[in-house]
Coordinates of C-alpha atoms in Angstrom, one line a residue:
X1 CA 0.0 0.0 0.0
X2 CA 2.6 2.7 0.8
X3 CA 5.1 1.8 -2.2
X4 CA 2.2 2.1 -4.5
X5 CA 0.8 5.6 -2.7
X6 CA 4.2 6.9 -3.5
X7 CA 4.3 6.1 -7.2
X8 CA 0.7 7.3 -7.8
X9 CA 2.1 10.4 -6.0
X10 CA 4.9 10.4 -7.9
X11 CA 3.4 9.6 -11.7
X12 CA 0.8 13.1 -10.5
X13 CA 4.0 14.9 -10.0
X14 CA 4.9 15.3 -6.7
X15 CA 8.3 14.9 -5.2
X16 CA 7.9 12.0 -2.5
X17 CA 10.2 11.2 0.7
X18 CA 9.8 7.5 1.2
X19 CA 11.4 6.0 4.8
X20 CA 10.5 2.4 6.2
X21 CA 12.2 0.9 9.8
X22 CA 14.1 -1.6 7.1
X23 CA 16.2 0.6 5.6
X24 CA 17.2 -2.0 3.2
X25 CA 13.4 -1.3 1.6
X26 CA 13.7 1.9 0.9
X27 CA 17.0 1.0 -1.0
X28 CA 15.1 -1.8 -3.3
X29 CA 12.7 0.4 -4.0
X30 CA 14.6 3.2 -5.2
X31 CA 16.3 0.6 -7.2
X32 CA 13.3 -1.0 -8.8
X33 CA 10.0 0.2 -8.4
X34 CA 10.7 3.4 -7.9
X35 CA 13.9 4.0 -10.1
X36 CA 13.7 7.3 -12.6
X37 CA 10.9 8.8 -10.3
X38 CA 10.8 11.9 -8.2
X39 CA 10.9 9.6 -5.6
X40 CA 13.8 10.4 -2.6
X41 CA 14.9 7.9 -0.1
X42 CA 15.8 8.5 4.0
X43 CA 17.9 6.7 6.0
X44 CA 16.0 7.9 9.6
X45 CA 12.7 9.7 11.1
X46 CA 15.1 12.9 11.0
X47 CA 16.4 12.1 7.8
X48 CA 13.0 12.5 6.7
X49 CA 11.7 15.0 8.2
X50 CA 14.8 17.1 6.9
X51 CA 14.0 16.7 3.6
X52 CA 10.7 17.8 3.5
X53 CA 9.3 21.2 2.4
X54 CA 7.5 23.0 5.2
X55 CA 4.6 22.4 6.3
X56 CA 5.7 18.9 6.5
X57 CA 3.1 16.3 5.0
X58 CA 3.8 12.8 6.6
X59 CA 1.8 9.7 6.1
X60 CA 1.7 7.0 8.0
X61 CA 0.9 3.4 6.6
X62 CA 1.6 1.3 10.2
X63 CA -0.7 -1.2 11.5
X64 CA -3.1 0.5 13.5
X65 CA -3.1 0.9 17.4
X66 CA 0.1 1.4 19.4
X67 CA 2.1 1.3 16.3
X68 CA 1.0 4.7 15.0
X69 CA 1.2 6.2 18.5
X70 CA 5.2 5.0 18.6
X71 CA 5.3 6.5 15.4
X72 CA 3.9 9.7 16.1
X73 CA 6.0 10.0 19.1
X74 CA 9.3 9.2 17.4
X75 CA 8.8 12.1 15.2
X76 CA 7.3 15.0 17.2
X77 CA 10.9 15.8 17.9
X78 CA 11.7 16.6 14.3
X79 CA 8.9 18.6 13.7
X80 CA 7.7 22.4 13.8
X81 CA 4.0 24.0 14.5
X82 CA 1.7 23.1 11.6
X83 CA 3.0 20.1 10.0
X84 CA 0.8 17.1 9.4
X85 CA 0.7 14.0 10.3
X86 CA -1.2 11.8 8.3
X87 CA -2.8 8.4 9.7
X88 CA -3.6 6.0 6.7
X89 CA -4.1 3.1 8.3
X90 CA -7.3 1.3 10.0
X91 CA -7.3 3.3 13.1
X92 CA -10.3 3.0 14.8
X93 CA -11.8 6.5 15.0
X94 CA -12.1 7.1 19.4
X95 CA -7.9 7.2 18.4
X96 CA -7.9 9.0 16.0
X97 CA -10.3 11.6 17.7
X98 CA -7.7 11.3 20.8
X99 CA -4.7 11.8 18.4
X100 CA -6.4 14.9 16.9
X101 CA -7.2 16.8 20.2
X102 CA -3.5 15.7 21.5
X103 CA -1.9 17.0 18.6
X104 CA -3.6 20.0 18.1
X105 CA -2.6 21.0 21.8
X106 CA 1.0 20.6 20.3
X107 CA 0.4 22.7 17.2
X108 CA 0.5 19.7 15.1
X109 CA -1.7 19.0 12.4
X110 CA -3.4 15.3 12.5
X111 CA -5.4 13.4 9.8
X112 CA -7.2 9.7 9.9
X113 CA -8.0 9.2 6.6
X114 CA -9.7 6.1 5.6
X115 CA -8.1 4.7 2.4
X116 CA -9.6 1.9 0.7
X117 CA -9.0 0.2 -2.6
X118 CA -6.0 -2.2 -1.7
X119 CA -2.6 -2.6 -3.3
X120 CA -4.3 -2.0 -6.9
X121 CA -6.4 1.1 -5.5
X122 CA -3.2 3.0 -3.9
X123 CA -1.5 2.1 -7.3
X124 CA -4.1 3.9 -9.6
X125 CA -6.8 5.4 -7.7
X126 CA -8.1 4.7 -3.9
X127 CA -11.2 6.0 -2.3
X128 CA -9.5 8.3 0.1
X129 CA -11.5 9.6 3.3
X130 CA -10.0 11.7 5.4
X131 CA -11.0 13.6 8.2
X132 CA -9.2 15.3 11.8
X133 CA -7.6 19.1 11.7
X134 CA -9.5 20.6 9.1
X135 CA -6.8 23.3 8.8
X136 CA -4.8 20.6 7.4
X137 CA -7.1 20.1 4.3
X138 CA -5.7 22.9 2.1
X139 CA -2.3 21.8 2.3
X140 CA -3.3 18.0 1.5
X141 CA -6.4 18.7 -0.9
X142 CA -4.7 18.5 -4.2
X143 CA -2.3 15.8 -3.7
X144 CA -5.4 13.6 -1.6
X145 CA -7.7 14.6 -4.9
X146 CA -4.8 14.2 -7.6
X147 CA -4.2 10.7 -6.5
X148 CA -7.7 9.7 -5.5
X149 CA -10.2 7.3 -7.8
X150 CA -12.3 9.5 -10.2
X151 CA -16.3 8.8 -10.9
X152 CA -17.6 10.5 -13.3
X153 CA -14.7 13.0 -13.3
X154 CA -15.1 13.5 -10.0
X155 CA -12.4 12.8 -7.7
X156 CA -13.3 10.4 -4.9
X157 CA -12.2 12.0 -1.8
X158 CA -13.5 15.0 0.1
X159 CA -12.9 16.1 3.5
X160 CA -14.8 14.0 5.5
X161 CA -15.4 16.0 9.1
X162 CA -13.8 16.6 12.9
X163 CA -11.6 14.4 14.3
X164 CA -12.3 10.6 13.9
X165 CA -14.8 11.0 11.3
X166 CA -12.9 10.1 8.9
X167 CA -12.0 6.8 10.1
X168 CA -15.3 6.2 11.4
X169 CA -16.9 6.5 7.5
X170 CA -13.9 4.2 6.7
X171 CA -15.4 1.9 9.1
X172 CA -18.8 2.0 8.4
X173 CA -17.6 1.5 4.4
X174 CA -16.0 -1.9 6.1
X175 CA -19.1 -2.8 8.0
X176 CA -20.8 -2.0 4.8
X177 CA -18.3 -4.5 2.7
X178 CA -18.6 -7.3 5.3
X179 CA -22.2 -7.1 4.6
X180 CA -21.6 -7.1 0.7
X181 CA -19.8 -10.2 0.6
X182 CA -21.7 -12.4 3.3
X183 CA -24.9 -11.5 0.7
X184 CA -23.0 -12.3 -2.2
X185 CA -22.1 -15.9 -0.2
X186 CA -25.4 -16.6 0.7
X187 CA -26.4 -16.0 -3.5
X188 CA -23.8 -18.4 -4.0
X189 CA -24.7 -20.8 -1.7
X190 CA -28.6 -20.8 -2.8
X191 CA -27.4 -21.3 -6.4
X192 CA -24.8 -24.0 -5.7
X193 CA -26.7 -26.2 -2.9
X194 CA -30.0 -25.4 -3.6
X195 CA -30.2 -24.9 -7.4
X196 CA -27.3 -27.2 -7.9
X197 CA -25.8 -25.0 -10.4
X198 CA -22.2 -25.7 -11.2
X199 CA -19.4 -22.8 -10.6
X200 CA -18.8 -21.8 -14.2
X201 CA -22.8 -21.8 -13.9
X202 CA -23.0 -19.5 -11.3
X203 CA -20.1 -17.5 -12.3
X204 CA -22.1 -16.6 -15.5
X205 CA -25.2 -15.6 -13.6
X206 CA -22.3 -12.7 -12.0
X207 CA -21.3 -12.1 -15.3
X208 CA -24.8 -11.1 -16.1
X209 CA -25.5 -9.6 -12.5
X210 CA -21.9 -7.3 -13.3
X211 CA -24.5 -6.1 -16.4
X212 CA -27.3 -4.8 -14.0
X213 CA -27.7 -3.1 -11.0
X214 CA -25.7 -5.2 -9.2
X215 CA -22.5 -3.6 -11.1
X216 CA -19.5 -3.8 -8.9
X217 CA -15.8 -4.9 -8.1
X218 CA -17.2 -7.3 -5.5
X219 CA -19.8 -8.9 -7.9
X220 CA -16.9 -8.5 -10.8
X221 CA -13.9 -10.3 -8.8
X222 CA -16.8 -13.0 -7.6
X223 CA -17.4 -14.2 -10.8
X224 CA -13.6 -14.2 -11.9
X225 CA -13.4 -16.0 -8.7
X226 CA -15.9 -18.7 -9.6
X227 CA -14.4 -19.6 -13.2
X228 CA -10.9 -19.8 -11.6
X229 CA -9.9 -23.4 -11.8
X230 CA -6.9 -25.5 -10.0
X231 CA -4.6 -25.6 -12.9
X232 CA -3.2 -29.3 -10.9
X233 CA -6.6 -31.0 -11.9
X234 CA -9.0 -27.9 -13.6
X235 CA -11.0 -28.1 -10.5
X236 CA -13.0 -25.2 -9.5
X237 CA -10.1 -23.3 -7.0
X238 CA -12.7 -22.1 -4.5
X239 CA -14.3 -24.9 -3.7
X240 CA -11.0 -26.3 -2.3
X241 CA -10.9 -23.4 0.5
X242 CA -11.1 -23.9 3.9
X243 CA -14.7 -22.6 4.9
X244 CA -13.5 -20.4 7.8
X245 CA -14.2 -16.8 7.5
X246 CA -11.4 -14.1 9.1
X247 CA -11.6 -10.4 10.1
X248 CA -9.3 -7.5 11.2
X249 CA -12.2 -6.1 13.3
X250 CA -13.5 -2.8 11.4
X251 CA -16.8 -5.0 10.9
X252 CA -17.4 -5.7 14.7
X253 CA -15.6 -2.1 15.5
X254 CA -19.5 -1.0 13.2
X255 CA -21.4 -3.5 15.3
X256 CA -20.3 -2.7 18.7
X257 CA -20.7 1.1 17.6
X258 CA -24.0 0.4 16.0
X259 CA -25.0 -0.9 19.7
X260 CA -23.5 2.4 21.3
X261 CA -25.3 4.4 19.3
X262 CA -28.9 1.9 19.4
X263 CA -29.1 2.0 15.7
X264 CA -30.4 -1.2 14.1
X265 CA -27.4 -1.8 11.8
X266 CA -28.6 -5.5 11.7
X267 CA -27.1 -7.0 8.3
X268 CA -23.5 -5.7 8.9
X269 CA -24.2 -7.4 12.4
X270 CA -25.4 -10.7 11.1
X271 CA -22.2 -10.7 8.8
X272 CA -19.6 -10.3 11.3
X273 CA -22.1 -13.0 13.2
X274 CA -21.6 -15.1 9.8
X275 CA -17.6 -14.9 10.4
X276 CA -17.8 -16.5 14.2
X277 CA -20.1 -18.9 13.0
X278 CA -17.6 -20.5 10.2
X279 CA -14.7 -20.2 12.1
X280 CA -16.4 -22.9 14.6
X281 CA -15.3 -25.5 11.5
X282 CA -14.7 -28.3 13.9
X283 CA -17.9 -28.1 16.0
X284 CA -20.1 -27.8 12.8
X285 CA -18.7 -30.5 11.5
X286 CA -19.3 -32.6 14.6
X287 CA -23.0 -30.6 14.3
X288 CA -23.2 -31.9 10.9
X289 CA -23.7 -35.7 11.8
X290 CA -25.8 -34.9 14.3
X291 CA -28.2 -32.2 13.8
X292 CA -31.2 -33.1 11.2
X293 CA -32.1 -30.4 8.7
X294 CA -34.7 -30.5 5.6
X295 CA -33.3 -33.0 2.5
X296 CA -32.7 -30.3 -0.6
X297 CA -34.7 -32.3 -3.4
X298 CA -32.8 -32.0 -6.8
X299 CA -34.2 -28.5 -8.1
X300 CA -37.2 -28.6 -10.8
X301 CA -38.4 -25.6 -11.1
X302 CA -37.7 -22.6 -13.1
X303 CA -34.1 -21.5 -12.6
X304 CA -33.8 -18.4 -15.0
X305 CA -37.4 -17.3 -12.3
X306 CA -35.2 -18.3 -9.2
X307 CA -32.1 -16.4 -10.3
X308 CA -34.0 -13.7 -10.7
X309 CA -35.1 -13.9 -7.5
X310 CA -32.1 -13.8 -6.4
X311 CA -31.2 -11.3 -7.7
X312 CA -33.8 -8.6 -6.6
X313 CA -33.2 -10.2 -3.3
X314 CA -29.5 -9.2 -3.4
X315 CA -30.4 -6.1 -4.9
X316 CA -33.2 -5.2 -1.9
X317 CA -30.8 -6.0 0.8
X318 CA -28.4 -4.0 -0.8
X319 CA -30.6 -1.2 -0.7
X320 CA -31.2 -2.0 3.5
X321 CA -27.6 -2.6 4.1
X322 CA -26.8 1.4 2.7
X323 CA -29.5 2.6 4.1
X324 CA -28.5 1.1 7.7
X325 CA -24.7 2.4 7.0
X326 CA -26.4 5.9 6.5
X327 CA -28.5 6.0 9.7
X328 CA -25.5 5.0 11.5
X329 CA -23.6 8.2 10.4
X330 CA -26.2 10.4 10.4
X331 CA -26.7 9.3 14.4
X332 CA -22.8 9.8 14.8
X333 CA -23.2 13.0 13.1
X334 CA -25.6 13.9 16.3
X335 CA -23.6 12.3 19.0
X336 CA -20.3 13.3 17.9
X337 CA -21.2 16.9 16.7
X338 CA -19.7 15.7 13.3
X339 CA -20.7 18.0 10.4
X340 CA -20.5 15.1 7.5
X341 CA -21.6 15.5 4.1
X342 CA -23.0 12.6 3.0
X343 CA -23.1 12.9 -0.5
X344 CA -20.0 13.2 -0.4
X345 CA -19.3 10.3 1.4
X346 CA -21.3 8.1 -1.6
X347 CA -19.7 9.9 -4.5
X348 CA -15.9 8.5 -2.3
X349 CA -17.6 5.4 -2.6
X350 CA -18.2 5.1 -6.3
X351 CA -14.4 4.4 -7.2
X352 CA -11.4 2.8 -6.0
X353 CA -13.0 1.5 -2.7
X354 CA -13.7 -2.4 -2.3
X355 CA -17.4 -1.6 -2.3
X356 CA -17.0 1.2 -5.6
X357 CA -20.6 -0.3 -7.1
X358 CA -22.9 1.9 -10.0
X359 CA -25.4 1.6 -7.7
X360 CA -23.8 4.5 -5.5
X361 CA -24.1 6.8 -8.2
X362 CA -28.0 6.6 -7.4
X363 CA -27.4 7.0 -3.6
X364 CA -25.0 10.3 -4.5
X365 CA -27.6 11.8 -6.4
X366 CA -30.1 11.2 -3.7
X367 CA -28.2 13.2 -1.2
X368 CA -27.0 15.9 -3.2
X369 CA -31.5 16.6 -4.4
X370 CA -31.8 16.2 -0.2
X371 CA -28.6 16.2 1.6
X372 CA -30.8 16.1 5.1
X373 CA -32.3 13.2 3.7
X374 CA -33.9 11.0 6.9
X375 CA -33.4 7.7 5.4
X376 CA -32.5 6.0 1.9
X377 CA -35.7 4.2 1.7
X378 CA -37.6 7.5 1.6
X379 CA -36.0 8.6 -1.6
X380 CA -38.2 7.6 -4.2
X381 CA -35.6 6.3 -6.6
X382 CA -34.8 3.5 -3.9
X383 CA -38.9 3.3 -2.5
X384 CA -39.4 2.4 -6.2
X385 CA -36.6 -0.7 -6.6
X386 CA -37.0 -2.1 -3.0
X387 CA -41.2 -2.1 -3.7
X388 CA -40.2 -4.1 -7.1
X389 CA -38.1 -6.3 -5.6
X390 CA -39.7 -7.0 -2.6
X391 CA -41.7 -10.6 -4.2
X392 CA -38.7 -11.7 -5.7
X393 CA -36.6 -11.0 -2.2
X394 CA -39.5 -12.4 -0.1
X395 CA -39.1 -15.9 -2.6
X396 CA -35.9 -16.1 -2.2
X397 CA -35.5 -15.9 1.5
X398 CA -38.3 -18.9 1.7
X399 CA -36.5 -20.6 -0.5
X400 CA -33.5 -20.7 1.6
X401 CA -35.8 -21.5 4.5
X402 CA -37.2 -24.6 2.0
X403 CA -33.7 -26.1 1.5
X404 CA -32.6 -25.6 5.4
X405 CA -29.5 -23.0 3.6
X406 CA -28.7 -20.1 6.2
X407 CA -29.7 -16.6 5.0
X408 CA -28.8 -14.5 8.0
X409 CA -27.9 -11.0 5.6
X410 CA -31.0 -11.7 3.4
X411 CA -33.2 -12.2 6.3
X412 CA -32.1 -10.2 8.7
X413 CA -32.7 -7.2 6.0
X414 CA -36.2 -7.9 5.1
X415 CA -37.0 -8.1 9.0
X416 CA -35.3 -4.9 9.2
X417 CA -37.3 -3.6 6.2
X418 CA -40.6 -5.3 8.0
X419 CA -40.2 -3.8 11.2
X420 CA -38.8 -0.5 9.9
X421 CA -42.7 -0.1 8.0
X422 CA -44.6 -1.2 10.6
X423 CA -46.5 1.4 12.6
X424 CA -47.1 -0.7 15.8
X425 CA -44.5 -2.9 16.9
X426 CA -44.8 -5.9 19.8
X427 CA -42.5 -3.7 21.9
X428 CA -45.5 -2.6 23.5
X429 CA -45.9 -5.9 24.9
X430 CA -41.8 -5.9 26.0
X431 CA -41.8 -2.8 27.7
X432 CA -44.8 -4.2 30.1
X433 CA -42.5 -7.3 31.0
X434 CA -39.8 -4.8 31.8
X435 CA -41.9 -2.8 34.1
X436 CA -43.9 -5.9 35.6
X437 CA -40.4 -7.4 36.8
X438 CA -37.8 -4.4 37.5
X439 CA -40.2 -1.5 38.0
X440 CA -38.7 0.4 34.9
X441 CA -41.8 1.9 33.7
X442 CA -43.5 3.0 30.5
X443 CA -45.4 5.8 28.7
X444 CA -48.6 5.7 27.2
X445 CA -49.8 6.1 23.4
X446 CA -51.1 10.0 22.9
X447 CA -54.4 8.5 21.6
X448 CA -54.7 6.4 24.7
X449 CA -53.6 9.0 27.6
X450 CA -56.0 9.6 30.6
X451 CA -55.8 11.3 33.6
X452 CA -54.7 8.1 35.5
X453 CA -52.1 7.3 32.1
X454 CA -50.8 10.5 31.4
X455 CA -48.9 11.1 28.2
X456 CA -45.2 12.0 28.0
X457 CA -44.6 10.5 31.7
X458 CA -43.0 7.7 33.1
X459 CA -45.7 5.3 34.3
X460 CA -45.1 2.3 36.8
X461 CA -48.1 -0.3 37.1
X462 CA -48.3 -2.4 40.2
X463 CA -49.3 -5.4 38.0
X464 CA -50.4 -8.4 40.4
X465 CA -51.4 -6.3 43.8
X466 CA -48.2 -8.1 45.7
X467 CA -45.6 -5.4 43.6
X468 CA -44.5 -1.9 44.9
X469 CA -45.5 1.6 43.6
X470 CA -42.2 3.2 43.5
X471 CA -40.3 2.9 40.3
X472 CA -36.4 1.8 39.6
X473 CA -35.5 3.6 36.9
X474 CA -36.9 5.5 33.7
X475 CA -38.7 4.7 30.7
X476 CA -35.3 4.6 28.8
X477 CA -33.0 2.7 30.6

């Protein structure tokens, strides 16, 4: 990632400084990779920060966590009042808020930015994110920009907000990615156990999907993916990986945040749910001989009707995911008294990012007709395809009910979009268990207040005659 940063900085024509801790890099690289370049090795931190212009621009490409903080440390004493220090790595964003607040008291300039787009996307265009001192911006806006993907023209990177914010969008574009892929698996899986399709089968139904309005690099590199054979024996490749998910943590770091925050980000949830549950491969194998499940017949129906099924199912949940990603930032917006421009944040999204798709050029176009938009599903672009899809999505989940194959993205986002339209929810019901057996009280309905169920207060009922009258806590706890 940080060799090919500084050759798309270089090939934009900027001078770059490049140090690593292994000296011996630096020197390969400016003997390879980097040779005829405006590319300039350093031998030390000081070394470094010597040969750059003032205000110094440093960015750091270090595993996140204590790594960036030694970093940071090691070259405060080589700097001057208003350089930057950049933090491109996947910091979560409470440290990069820290490292912003810190720095600033030391008349330092810091940056999180998110970048995304792996080794190919630093090479030739990332989705770059970045957020922290915004006095820093001018100095870094044409180089971030210059180097940046480009949709449409349009460079995709734009200052982001205060502090953390933007690593937090760079985390909540992971969360949004883990929930990409685990829908994309469970398509897979539907197609493969349940349609018993073969890979170069299904890979052609994500050649046609890459067609649609499920364009993008994840459908793209899936259906490379499934027409990759074992050149040993020309078996299908994948099919030969161990089924055992891993994660670097940005997904659950969205979760856990989500849960902070009491936004229902379920499907990015159920995904980093989905990773836990495969990496258990030796108890669900054990589970395997012993836990019954329905026979899947062989299939007999119409296929060409499933996939497309299938299809508007990925597509609707899709649609929930983005929308859930969105209601999570707009709520951090609130809590963190973050100023985020969320149409920019989907136009950084449409290239060089892992989850660059054509179908965030519709949700950038929503945002910039309402920028205070409440929620995705009220624009009437995306009310239109989730109400078209919705048969086809509500098929397709049964059908992985039918066959006994686990849905958890697909479901979980059409009980989202379920409970999300429904006026009256059983939580009615919950919230009269809370109070019968801790005391923690409830309010009334408007229509249904009296002067003994007043509205807008909290209410404790002494249910059974044997209970007290005094309440524990409030309506919200």
């Amino acid at each position: 990632m940080g060799q090919n940063l500084i050759l798309n900085a270089a090939d934009h024509g900027y001078t770059v400084v490049a140090f690593n801790r292994t000296v011996s890099k630096v020197d390969h690289f400016l003997e390879n990779e980097a040779k005829g370049k405006s590319i300039v090795g350093a031998k030390s931190l000081q070394d470094l920060c010597e040969k750059l212009k003032s205000p110094r621009r440093i960015m750091l490409l270090v595993k996140a966590g204590s790594a960036v903080d030694d970093f940071i440390a090691a070259l405060l004493p080589f700097l001057d009042q208003g350089d930057i220090i950049i933090d491109g790595g996947n910091s979560h964003f409470p440290d990069s808020n820290r490292r912003t607040r810190e720095l600033a008291a030391k008349g330092i300039r810091f940056v999180g930015a998110g970048v995304s787009g792996g080794e190919e996307g630093a090479r030739y265009g990332p989705s770059l994110m970045p957020g922290g001192n915004e006095e820093a911006w001018p100095h870094i806006k044409d180089i971030f920009q210059s180097i940046a993907a480009k949709s449409d023209g349009e460079p995709c990177c734009d200052w982001v907000g205060d502090e953390g914010a933007g690593h937090f969008v760079k985390m909540v574009h992971n969360g949004i990615e883990y929930g990409d892929m685990q829908l994309i698996c469970e398509a897979y899986d539907i197609m493969k156990r349940g349609y018993g399709m073969s890979n170069s089968d299904i890979g052609d139904v994500f050649t046609k999907w890459n067609t649609g309005v499920l364009d993008s690099f994840l459908i793209e590199i899936t259906r490379d993916i499934m027409k990759y054979n074992d050149p040993a024996d020309g078996a299908p490749l994948v099919e030969k990986i161990l089924d055992s998910a891993g994660q670097k943590g940005t997904g659950k770091w969205t979760a856990i945040n989500a849960l902070d925050l009491g936004m229902p980000v379920t499907l990015i949830g159920e995904a980093v749910f989905a990773r836990c549950l495969s990496s258990i491969k030796e108890e669900r194998v054990r589970a395997s001989s012993i836990l019954e499940g329905p026979e899947i017949p062989a299939f007999t129906g119409d296929r060409e009707a499933a996939i497309a099924d299938l299809e508007q199912a990925l597509y609707a949940s899709k649609i929930i995911s983005y929308a859930q990603g969105f209601m999570l930032i707009r709520e951090a917006a609130k809590e963190y008294k973050w100023k985020l421009n969320n149409p920019a944040i989907a136009l950084m999204w449409r290239g060089g990012c892992i989850i660059r798709s054509v179908f965030l050029a519709d949700i950038t176009k929503a945002y910039r007709a309402e920028p205070d938009l409440e929620n995705l599903l009220f624009n009437d672009f995306f009310k239109t395809a989730i109400h078209n899809a919705q048969a086809g999505w509500r098929r397709a989940v049964s059908k992985g009910v039918e066959f006994g194959i686990p849905t958890p993205a697909f479901s979980t986002a059409l009980s989202f979009y379920d409970g999300y339209r429904t006026k009256n929810l059983p939580a009615n019901l919950l919230q009269a268990q809370r109070d019968y057996f801790g005391a923690h009280t409830f309010h009334v309905k408007p229509e249904n207040a009296s002067e003994s169920l007043p509205a807008g207060e909290n209410i404790h009922i002494n249910w059974t005659g044997r209970g007290g009258n005094v309440s524990a806590s409030t309506y919200l706890a």
